[in-house]
Amino acid sequence: MERHDALFIGGGWAEPQGDDHITVVSASTEEVIGRVPEASEADVDAAVAAARGAFDDPGGWPDWEPARRADAMERLADALDRRKDRIARLVSAQNGMPVAIAEQLEGVFPSVVLRYYADLVRTAALEERRPGLMGGTTLVRRRPAGVVAAIVPWNYPQTLASFKIAPALAAGCTMVVKPSPETVLDAYALAEAVMEAELPPGVLNIVPGGREVGRYMITHPRIDKVAFTGSTAAGREIAETCGRLLRPVTLELGGKSAAIVLDDADLGATMENIFGATLLNNGQTCYLGTRVLAPRSRYAEVVEAFSAFAGSLQVGDALDAATQIGPMASARQRDRVESYIGKGRSEGARVTVGGGRPSGLDKGWFVEPTVFADVDNAFTIAQEEIFGPVLSVIPYGDVDEAVAIANDTDYGLGGSVWTSDHERGVQVACRVHTGTIGINGYLPDPTAPFGGVKASGIGRELGPEGLAAYQQNQSVYL
Ligand code: NAD
């Protein structure tokens, strides 16, 4: 049981101003594993004031030379590296991510992202003199956007926080970060790392809390920019609020991506990559290709391959190194996944593997990896984000039809194309309306913009584009 009684505000541990607590429960065992204070509005005010001071005080973080900020970010990356195993185990215990995956994605990736942006800001031109057409020159400056409210979901709490923290710090912004109530314990390890790295007080503050705390943050009059990752429903509400306030906002939202299997795909050779592109983190990953589009000529074979693969995955306690599929992050999340499995059945889809709770796992919020065949793209299970280990195999005639089905969705975040002809795969991928897509695999890279179109969001994280999201341009006509 990990217990914390203070909040990380202003560079140190602050006494909470309210009495509420968040109790953290293990997704695998349903045992209580932690308790932390829930930030009150007064705590958010204090965190925003600390970030405001760190931003506004002359000579502070935004005024530092970029190389000096980069040094501090590298110290933070080092401090996170020293905690990577603990962070991976905390994330795994809280949200059910198999620990072998958490070690890589939650343990290693955040410091990779921090170092990428530290390098980028050492060399990025933050000012340029641009020859004009009206007889003069313009000094174009990329200034930090200001104080950022960053709201993060529970599925990749450290990595998705780093997608915001790294570019924001590099740009010279200061921040208030709100983790999800499901995953607050790893946020304390982040706070310790920030202290060890000696970031100036107030540059990064953490306020654990639920949606009411999030709502309060984004409307706070002293916040300049909002960065949100989470559900499309919450994203719409936040977009409306930020629209009213004319406050810049980046939104990384839900997905319902397609994994397009072309008629020449060698599924046997790529099954390991298929796991990462369709079922990673128990299906609780925003970009997964949960609609598997299979050519009619190979439909039975594709259904069989995916069913055999899903059925072979080891389901168990997330902290067991051999586990490939852990539990859902919460009871509510399992209910939601089970209700979609029920809907799929009632709409006429055929369960070829899974569909229930695994036997022998009486504690924890487990769902069997499940494959539906005979799915029409209009079915609810093909249109709505399930966020669990549930795949729908949808038949298509020719490539034009595959592309049309892939694009027949409200979302546009990820996707993949499976083929023996790489160039053909790229051509098909370029026809899909989506922010990101992979050929014979899917692996987001820190150097490339990540984000969605349509109901999957607005704006991009990662790459130089992710840095631009934390900057405001100023033109000085010389
Ligand atoms: P959620 O929207 O319920 O919560 C996300 C975060 O926002 C939490 O910290 C929550 O407390 C807060 N929040 C919720 N409603 C809010 C509101 N109205 N105002 C301010 N804050 C609010 O989502 P979740 O269930 O935690 O996460 C799963 C969702 O996140 C899925 O839809 C998934 O696809 C999406 N997601 C998207 C990406 C991406 O990069 N596009 C990555 C991971 C997850």
Coordinates of C-alpha atoms and ligand atoms in Angstrom, one line a residue:
M1 CA 0.0 0.0 0.0
E2 CA 1.5 3.3 -1.1
R3 CA 0.2 6.3 0.8
H4 CA 0.8 10.0 0.1
D5 CA -0.5 12.9 2.1
A6 CA 0.8 15.9 0.2
L7 CA 0.6 17.4 -3.3
F8 CA 3.4 18.4 -5.5
I9 CA 3.0 22.1 -6.0
G10 CA 5.6 24.9 -6.3
G11 CA 8.6 22.5 -6.4
G12 CA 7.9 20.7 -3.1
W13 CA 5.3 18.9 -1.0
A14 CA 2.3 21.0 -0.2
E15 CA -0.4 20.3 2.4
P16 CA -3.7 19.7 0.6
Q17 CA -6.3 22.3 1.3
G18 CA -9.3 19.9 1.0
D19 CA -10.1 16.6 2.8
D20 CA -10.9 14.3 -0.2
H21 CA -8.8 11.3 -1.1
I22 CA -8.4 9.0 -4.1
T23 CA -8.2 5.3 -3.3
V24 CA -6.3 3.3 -5.9
V25 CA -7.3 -0.3 -6.5
S26 CA -5.3 -3.0 -8.3
A27 CA -6.9 -4.0 -11.6
S28 CA -5.5 -7.5 -11.2
T29 CA -6.4 -8.3 -7.6
E30 CA -9.1 -5.6 -6.7
E31 CA -7.0 -4.9 -3.6
V32 CA -6.5 -1.4 -2.3
I33 CA -2.9 -0.5 -3.3
G34 CA -2.7 3.3 -2.6
R35 CA -4.3 6.4 -1.3
V36 CA -3.5 10.0 -2.3
P37 CA -5.1 13.4 -1.6
E38 CA -7.5 14.6 -4.3
A39 CA -6.7 18.2 -5.3
S40 CA -9.4 20.7 -4.3
E41 CA -10.1 23.9 -6.3
A42 CA -7.9 25.8 -3.8
D43 CA -5.1 23.3 -4.5
V44 CA -5.5 23.9 -8.3
D45 CA -5.4 27.7 -7.6
A46 CA -2.2 27.2 -5.8
A47 CA -0.7 25.0 -8.5
V48 CA -1.7 27.5 -11.2
A49 CA -0.3 30.4 -9.2
A50 CA 3.0 28.5 -8.8
A51 CA 3.1 27.8 -12.6
R52 CA 2.2 31.4 -13.3
G53 CA 4.9 32.7 -11.1
A54 CA 7.5 30.4 -12.7
F55 CA 6.4 31.7 -16.1
D56 CA 6.0 35.4 -15.3
D57 CA 8.9 36.1 -13.0
P58 CA 11.7 37.8 -15.0
G59 CA 14.7 35.6 -15.6
G60 CA 12.5 32.5 -15.1
W61 CA 12.1 29.3 -17.1
P62 CA 10.9 30.9 -20.3
D63 CA 13.8 33.3 -20.2
W64 CA 16.4 30.6 -19.8
E65 CA 18.6 29.8 -22.8
P66 CA 17.1 26.8 -24.6
A67 CA 20.3 24.8 -23.9
R68 CA 19.9 25.4 -20.2
R69 CA 16.3 24.1 -20.3
A70 CA 17.5 21.2 -22.3
D71 CA 20.1 20.3 -19.6
A72 CA 17.3 20.4 -17.0
M73 CA 15.1 18.1 -19.2
E74 CA 18.0 15.7 -19.6
R75 CA 18.4 15.6 -15.8
L76 CA 14.6 14.8 -15.6
A77 CA 15.1 12.0 -18.1
D78 CA 17.9 10.6 -16.0
A79 CA 15.8 10.8 -12.9
L80 CA 13.0 9.0 -14.6
D81 CA 15.3 6.3 -15.9
R82 CA 16.4 5.7 -12.3
R83 CA 12.8 5.0 -11.4
K84 CA 11.8 3.1 -14.6
D85 CA 11.2 -0.3 -13.0
R86 CA 9.1 1.2 -10.2
I87 CA 7.1 3.3 -12.6
A88 CA 6.4 0.3 -14.8
R89 CA 5.2 -1.8 -11.9
L90 CA 3.1 1.0 -10.5
V91 CA 1.4 1.6 -13.8
S92 CA 0.9 -2.2 -14.4
A93 CA -0.6 -2.7 -10.9
Q94 CA -3.0 0.3 -11.3
N95 CA -4.3 -0.1 -14.9
G96 CA -3.6 -3.7 -15.7
M97 CA -1.0 -3.1 -18.5
P98 CA 1.1 -6.3 -18.8
V99 CA 4.4 -5.4 -16.9
A100 CA 6.6 -6.5 -19.9
I101 CA 4.8 -3.8 -22.0
A102 CA 4.9 -1.3 -19.2
E103 CA 8.7 -1.7 -18.8
Q104 CA 9.1 -0.6 -22.4
L105 CA 6.4 1.9 -22.9
E106 CA 5.9 3.5 -19.5
G107 CA 9.4 2.9 -18.2
V108 CA 11.6 3.8 -21.1
F109 CA 9.6 5.9 -23.6
P110 CA 9.0 9.0 -21.5
S111 CA 12.7 9.7 -21.1
V112 CA 13.3 9.1 -24.8
V113 CA 10.6 11.7 -25.6
L114 CA 12.2 14.2 -23.1
R115 CA 15.7 13.7 -24.6
Y116 CA 14.3 14.1 -28.1
Y117 CA 12.8 17.5 -27.3
A118 CA 15.9 18.5 -25.3
D119 CA 17.9 17.9 -28.5
L120 CA 15.4 19.6 -30.7
V121 CA 15.3 22.8 -28.6
R122 CA 19.1 23.0 -28.6
T123 CA 19.1 23.3 -32.3
A124 CA 15.6 24.6 -33.2
A125 CA 15.5 28.2 -34.4
L126 CA 13.3 30.1 -31.9
E127 CA 13.8 33.3 -33.9
E128 CA 14.4 34.0 -37.6
R129 CA 14.8 37.1 -39.7
R130 CA 12.7 36.8 -42.7
P131 CA 13.3 39.0 -45.8
G132 CA 10.0 40.7 -46.7
L133 CA 8.2 41.8 -49.9
M134 CA 7.4 45.3 -48.6
G135 CA 11.0 46.6 -48.3
G136 CA 11.8 45.4 -44.8
T137 CA 12.6 42.3 -42.8
T138 CA 10.5 40.6 -40.1
L139 CA 11.8 39.1 -36.9
V140 CA 9.6 36.0 -36.4
R141 CA 9.8 34.8 -32.8
R142 CA 8.4 31.5 -31.4
R143 CA 7.4 32.4 -27.9
P144 CA 6.2 29.9 -25.3
A145 CA 2.5 29.6 -25.1
G146 CA 2.4 30.3 -21.3
V147 CA 0.9 28.2 -18.5
V148 CA -0.3 24.8 -19.7
A149 CA -3.1 22.7 -18.2
A150 CA -2.3 19.1 -19.2
I151 CA -4.9 16.4 -18.6
V152 CA -3.9 12.8 -19.1
P153 CA -5.8 9.5 -19.2
W154 CA -5.1 6.3 -17.4
N155 CA -4.1 4.0 -20.2
Y156 CA -0.5 5.2 -20.7
P157 CA -0.2 7.7 -17.9
Q158 CA 3.5 8.4 -18.1
T159 CA 4.0 8.3 -21.8
L160 CA 1.0 10.4 -22.6
A161 CA 2.1 12.9 -19.9
S162 CA 5.6 13.0 -21.5
F163 CA 4.0 13.8 -24.9
K164 CA 2.9 17.1 -23.2
I165 CA 5.6 17.7 -20.6
A166 CA 8.6 17.4 -23.0
P167 CA 7.5 19.8 -25.7
A168 CA 5.9 22.2 -23.2
L169 CA 9.1 22.4 -21.1
A170 CA 11.3 22.7 -24.2
A171 CA 9.2 25.6 -25.5
G172 CA 9.6 27.4 -22.2
C173 CA 6.0 26.8 -20.8
T174 CA 5.2 25.9 -17.2
M175 CA 2.5 23.4 -16.3
V176 CA -0.1 22.0 -14.1
V177 CA -0.6 18.3 -14.9
K178 CA -3.7 16.3 -13.9
P179 CA -3.3 12.5 -13.9
S180 CA -6.4 10.3 -14.0
P181 CA -7.8 9.1 -10.6
E182 CA -7.1 5.5 -11.8
T183 CA -3.3 6.1 -12.1
V184 CA -2.1 8.6 -9.6
L185 CA 0.7 6.6 -7.9
D186 CA 3.1 6.8 -10.8
A187 CA 2.6 10.6 -10.8
Y188 CA 4.3 10.7 -7.4
A189 CA 7.4 9.0 -8.9
L190 CA 7.3 11.8 -11.6
A191 CA 7.1 14.4 -8.9
E192 CA 10.2 12.9 -7.2
A193 CA 12.0 12.9 -10.5
V194 CA 11.2 16.6 -11.0
M195 CA 12.6 17.4 -7.6
E196 CA 15.7 15.4 -8.2
A197 CA 16.3 17.1 -11.5
E198 CA 16.1 20.5 -9.8
L199 CA 13.6 22.0 -12.1
P200 CA 12.8 25.5 -10.8
P201 CA 9.9 25.6 -8.4
G202 CA 6.5 25.8 -10.1
V203 CA 7.6 24.8 -13.5
L204 CA 5.7 21.5 -13.2
N205 CA 2.9 20.9 -10.7
I206 CA 0.7 17.9 -10.3
V207 CA -2.9 17.8 -9.2
P208 CA -4.5 14.4 -8.9
G209 CA -8.2 14.4 -9.5
G210 CA -11.2 13.5 -11.5
R211 CA -13.2 15.3 -14.2
E212 CA -14.4 18.1 -11.9
V213 CA -10.8 19.0 -11.1
G214 CA -10.1 18.8 -14.9
R215 CA -13.1 21.1 -15.7
Y216 CA -11.9 23.6 -13.1
M217 CA -8.4 23.6 -14.5
I218 CA -9.4 24.2 -18.1
T219 CA -11.6 27.2 -17.3
H220 CA -9.1 28.7 -14.9
P221 CA -8.5 32.3 -15.9
R222 CA -4.8 32.1 -15.4
I223 CA -4.3 29.2 -17.8
D224 CA -3.0 30.0 -21.3
K225 CA -3.2 26.6 -23.1
V226 CA -4.9 23.3 -22.7
A227 CA -3.5 19.9 -23.7
F228 CA -5.9 17.0 -23.4
T229 CA -5.7 13.2 -24.1
G230 CA -8.8 11.2 -23.4
S231 CA -12.3 10.3 -24.7
T232 CA -14.0 12.0 -27.6
A233 CA -16.9 12.9 -25.3
A234 CA -14.7 14.7 -22.8
G235 CA -12.7 16.2 -25.7
R236 CA -15.9 17.7 -27.3
E237 CA -16.8 19.4 -24.0
I238 CA -13.3 20.7 -23.5
A239 CA -13.2 22.0 -27.1
E240 CA -16.5 23.9 -26.5
T241 CA -15.2 25.4 -23.3
C242 CA -11.9 26.4 -25.0
G243 CA -13.8 27.8 -28.0
R244 CA -15.8 30.0 -25.7
L245 CA -12.6 31.2 -23.9
L246 CA -10.6 31.4 -27.1
R247 CA -8.0 29.3 -25.4
P248 CA -5.6 27.2 -27.6
V249 CA -6.2 23.5 -27.1
T250 CA -4.7 20.2 -28.4
L251 CA -7.0 17.2 -28.3
E252 CA -5.9 13.6 -28.6
L253 CA -9.1 11.6 -28.5
G254 CA -10.6 8.2 -29.3
G255 CA -10.2 5.9 -32.3
K256 CA -11.7 3.1 -34.3
S257 CA -8.9 2.3 -36.7
A258 CA -8.7 -0.2 -39.5
A259 CA -6.1 -3.0 -39.9
I260 CA -6.4 -3.6 -43.7
V261 CA -5.2 -7.1 -44.6
L262 CA -4.4 -7.1 -48.4
D263 CA -4.8 -10.2 -50.4
D264 CA -1.0 -10.7 -50.5
A265 CA -0.4 -10.4 -46.7
D266 CA 1.8 -12.9 -45.0
L267 CA 0.0 -13.0 -41.6
G268 CA 2.2 -15.7 -40.2
A269 CA 5.3 -13.6 -40.6
T270 CA 3.8 -10.5 -39.0
M271 CA 1.7 -11.9 -36.1
E272 CA 3.9 -10.3 -33.4
N273 CA 3.5 -6.9 -35.1
I274 CA -0.2 -7.6 -35.4
F275 CA -0.4 -7.8 -31.6
G276 CA 1.1 -4.3 -31.2
A277 CA -1.2 -2.9 -33.9
T278 CA -4.5 -4.5 -32.7
L279 CA -4.4 -5.7 -29.1
L280 CA -1.6 -3.8 -27.2
N281 CA -2.3 -3.0 -23.6
N282 CA -5.4 -5.2 -23.4
G283 CA -7.0 -3.3 -26.2
Q284 CA -6.8 -0.1 -24.1
T285 CA -4.8 1.8 -26.7
C286 CA -6.4 4.7 -28.7
Y287 CA -4.8 3.9 -32.1
L288 CA -5.4 0.2 -32.4
G289 CA -6.8 -1.3 -35.6
T290 CA -9.7 -3.1 -34.0
R291 CA -11.6 -3.3 -37.3
V292 CA -9.7 -6.0 -39.2
L293 CA -10.6 -5.7 -42.9
A294 CA -10.1 -9.0 -44.7
P295 CA -10.4 -9.8 -48.5
R296 CA -13.4 -12.0 -49.2
S297 CA -11.0 -14.4 -51.1
R298 CA -9.1 -15.0 -47.8
Y299 CA -11.8 -14.2 -45.2
A300 CA -12.1 -17.6 -43.5
E301 CA -8.3 -17.9 -43.3
V302 CA -7.9 -14.4 -41.8
V303 CA -10.7 -15.1 -39.2
E304 CA -8.9 -18.3 -38.3
A305 CA -5.5 -16.7 -38.0
F306 CA -6.8 -13.9 -35.7
S307 CA -8.9 -16.2 -33.7
A308 CA -6.0 -18.7 -33.2
F309 CA -3.7 -15.8 -32.3
A310 CA -6.1 -14.2 -29.8
G311 CA -6.9 -17.5 -28.3
S312 CA -3.2 -18.3 -27.7
L313 CA -2.5 -15.1 -25.7
Q314 CA -1.6 -15.6 -22.1
V315 CA -4.2 -13.8 -19.9
G316 CA -3.3 -13.1 -16.3
D317 CA -2.1 -10.9 -13.5
A318 CA -0.5 -7.8 -15.1
L319 CA 2.5 -8.0 -12.8
D320 CA 3.4 -11.5 -14.1
A321 CA 6.2 -11.1 -16.7
A322 CA 4.6 -13.8 -18.9
T323 CA 1.2 -12.1 -19.2
Q324 CA 0.3 -10.8 -22.6
I325 CA -3.3 -9.7 -21.8
G326 CA -4.0 -8.2 -18.3
P327 CA -7.3 -7.0 -16.8
M328 CA -9.3 -4.0 -17.8
A329 CA -8.4 -0.8 -15.8
S330 CA -11.6 -0.7 -13.8
A331 CA -14.8 -2.5 -13.1
R332 CA -16.6 0.2 -15.1
Q333 CA -14.3 -0.4 -18.1
R334 CA -15.0 -4.2 -18.0
D335 CA -18.8 -3.6 -17.8
R336 CA -18.4 -1.4 -20.9
V337 CA -16.4 -4.0 -22.8
E338 CA -18.9 -6.8 -21.9
S339 CA -21.8 -4.7 -22.9
Y340 CA -20.2 -4.2 -26.4
I341 CA -19.6 -8.0 -26.6
G342 CA -23.4 -8.4 -25.9
K343 CA -24.3 -5.8 -28.5
G344 CA -22.1 -7.6 -31.1
R345 CA -23.9 -10.9 -30.5
S346 CA -27.3 -9.3 -30.6
E347 CA -26.5 -7.5 -33.9
G348 CA -25.6 -10.9 -35.5
A349 CA -21.8 -11.0 -35.3
R350 CA -20.3 -14.4 -34.6
V351 CA -17.9 -14.9 -31.7
T352 CA -15.0 -17.1 -32.9
V353 CA -12.9 -17.0 -29.8
G354 CA -13.4 -15.5 -26.3
G355 CA -16.5 -13.6 -25.5
G356 CA -16.5 -14.1 -21.7
R357 CA -14.4 -14.0 -18.6
P358 CA -11.4 -16.2 -18.4
S359 CA -11.8 -19.1 -16.1
G360 CA -9.7 -19.3 -13.0
L361 CA -9.3 -15.6 -12.6
D362 CA -12.0 -14.7 -10.0
K363 CA -10.4 -11.5 -8.9
G364 CA -9.5 -8.6 -11.3
W365 CA -11.4 -7.1 -14.2
F366 CA -10.5 -9.6 -16.9
V367 CA -12.1 -10.1 -20.3
E368 CA -11.1 -12.9 -22.7
P369 CA -9.4 -11.7 -26.0
T370 CA -12.4 -11.8 -28.3
V371 CA -12.8 -12.0 -32.1
F372 CA -16.0 -11.4 -33.9
A373 CA -16.5 -12.6 -37.5
D374 CA -19.3 -11.7 -39.9
V375 CA -19.2 -8.1 -38.8
D376 CA -20.8 -5.4 -41.0
N377 CA -19.1 -2.0 -40.7
A378 CA -22.4 -0.5 -39.7
F379 CA -22.6 -2.6 -36.5
T380 CA -22.2 -0.8 -33.2
I381 CA -19.1 -2.9 -32.4
A382 CA -17.5 -1.6 -35.7
Q383 CA -18.4 2.0 -35.2
E384 CA -17.9 2.7 -31.5
E385 CA -14.7 2.6 -29.5
I386 CA -14.8 -0.5 -27.2
F387 CA -11.4 0.0 -25.5
G388 CA -10.9 -3.7 -24.7
P389 CA -9.4 -6.8 -26.4
V390 CA -12.2 -7.2 -28.9
L391 CA -11.6 -7.4 -32.7
S392 CA -14.1 -7.3 -35.5
V393 CA -13.2 -9.0 -38.8
I394 CA -15.0 -7.3 -41.7
P395 CA -15.0 -8.6 -45.3
Y396 CA -14.3 -6.5 -48.4
G397 CA -14.3 -7.2 -52.2
D398 CA -11.5 -5.0 -53.7
V399 CA -9.0 -2.4 -52.4
D400 CA -11.4 0.5 -53.2
E401 CA -14.0 -1.1 -51.0
A402 CA -11.4 -1.7 -48.2
V403 CA -10.4 2.0 -48.3
A404 CA -14.1 3.0 -48.3
I405 CA -14.8 0.9 -45.2
A406 CA -11.6 2.1 -43.5
N407 CA -12.8 5.7 -44.0
D408 CA -16.5 5.0 -43.0
T409 CA -16.0 6.0 -39.4
D410 CA -16.3 9.0 -37.2
Y411 CA -12.7 8.6 -36.2
G412 CA -9.3 8.9 -37.8
L413 CA -6.4 8.2 -35.5
G414 CA -4.3 5.1 -36.4
G415 CA -4.5 2.1 -38.7
S416 CA -2.3 -0.4 -40.5
V417 CA -1.9 -2.1 -43.9
W418 CA -0.6 -5.7 -44.1
T419 CA 1.0 -6.8 -47.4
S420 CA 4.0 -8.5 -49.0
D421 CA 4.4 -5.5 -51.3
H422 CA 5.6 -2.6 -49.2
E423 CA 5.0 0.1 -51.9
R424 CA 1.5 -1.1 -52.5
G425 CA 0.9 -0.9 -48.8
V426 CA 2.1 2.7 -48.7
Q427 CA -0.2 3.6 -51.6
V428 CA -3.2 2.1 -49.8
A429 CA -2.2 3.8 -46.5
C430 CA -2.1 7.2 -48.2
R431 CA -5.8 6.8 -49.1
V432 CA -6.9 6.3 -45.5
H433 CA -8.2 9.4 -43.8
T434 CA -6.2 9.1 -40.6
G435 CA -3.5 11.0 -38.7
T436 CA -1.2 8.0 -38.5
I437 CA -0.9 4.6 -40.1
G438 CA 1.7 1.8 -40.3
I439 CA 2.8 -0.8 -42.9
N440 CA 3.1 -4.3 -41.5
G441 CA 3.2 -2.9 -38.0
Y442 CA 2.5 0.3 -36.0
L443 CA 5.0 2.0 -33.8
P444 CA 4.7 5.7 -33.1
D445 CA 8.0 7.5 -33.2
P446 CA 8.9 10.6 -31.2
T447 CA 10.2 12.4 -34.3
A448 CA 6.9 12.2 -36.2
P449 CA 3.6 14.0 -35.5
F450 CA 1.0 11.9 -33.7
G451 CA -2.7 12.7 -33.6
G452 CA -6.0 12.3 -35.3
V453 CA -8.5 13.7 -37.7
K454 CA -12.3 13.9 -37.4
A455 CA -13.5 12.8 -34.0
S456 CA -10.0 11.6 -33.0
G457 CA -8.9 15.1 -32.2
I458 CA -7.3 18.5 -33.2
G459 CA -3.6 19.2 -33.4
R460 CA -0.6 17.0 -33.1
E461 CA 1.8 15.8 -30.5
L462 CA 5.5 14.6 -31.0
G463 CA 7.9 15.8 -33.7
P464 CA 8.7 19.5 -34.3
E465 CA 4.9 19.9 -34.8
G466 CA 4.4 18.9 -31.2
L467 CA 6.8 21.7 -30.1
A468 CA 4.9 24.2 -32.2
A469 CA 1.7 23.4 -30.3
Y470 CA 3.3 25.0 -27.2
Q471 CA 4.5 28.2 -29.0
Q472 CA 2.9 31.4 -30.2
N473 CA 4.4 33.3 -33.1
Q474 CA 5.2 37.0 -32.8
S475 CA 6.2 39.1 -35.8
V476 CA 8.4 42.1 -35.2
Y477 CA 8.5 44.2 -38.4
L478 CA 12.0 45.7 -38.7
Ligands
NAD1 P1 -11.7 10.3 -20.1 O1 -12.0 11.3 -21.2 O2 -12.8 9.8 -19.3 O3 -10.6 10.9 -19.1 C1 -9.4 11.4 -19.6 C2 -8.9 12.5 -18.6 O4 -9.7 13.6 -18.6 C3 -8.9 12.0 -17.1 O5 -7.8 12.6 -16.5 C4 -10.2 12.6 -16.6 O6 -10.2 12.8 -15.2 C5 -10.3 13.9 -17.4 N1 -11.6 14.4 -17.7 C6 -12.7 13.6 -18.1 N2 -13.8 14.5 -18.4 C7 -13.3 15.7 -18.3 C8 -13.9 17.0 -18.6 N3 -15.1 17.1 -19.0 N4 -13.1 18.1 -18.4 C9 -11.8 18.0 -18.0 N5 -11.2 16.8 -17.7 C10 -11.9 15.7 -17.9 O7 -10.9 9.1 -20.9 P2 -10.3 7.8 -20.2 O8 -11.4 6.9 -20.1 O9 -9.5 8.1 -19.0 O10 -9.3 7.4 -21.4 C11 -9.7 6.6 -22.4 C12 -9.9 7.4 -23.7 O11 -8.7 8.2 -24.0 C13 -10.2 6.6 -24.9 O12 -11.3 7.2 -25.6 C14 -8.9 6.7 -25.7 O13 -9.1 6.4 -27.1 C15 -8.5 8.0 -25.4 N6 -7.0 8.1 -25.7 C16 -6.6 8.9 -26.7 C17 -5.3 8.9 -27.0 C18 -4.8 9.7 -28.2 O14 -3.6 10.1 -28.2 N7 -5.6 10.1 -29.1 C19 -4.4 8.2 -26.3 C20 -4.8 7.5 -25.2 C21 -6.2 7.4 -24.9

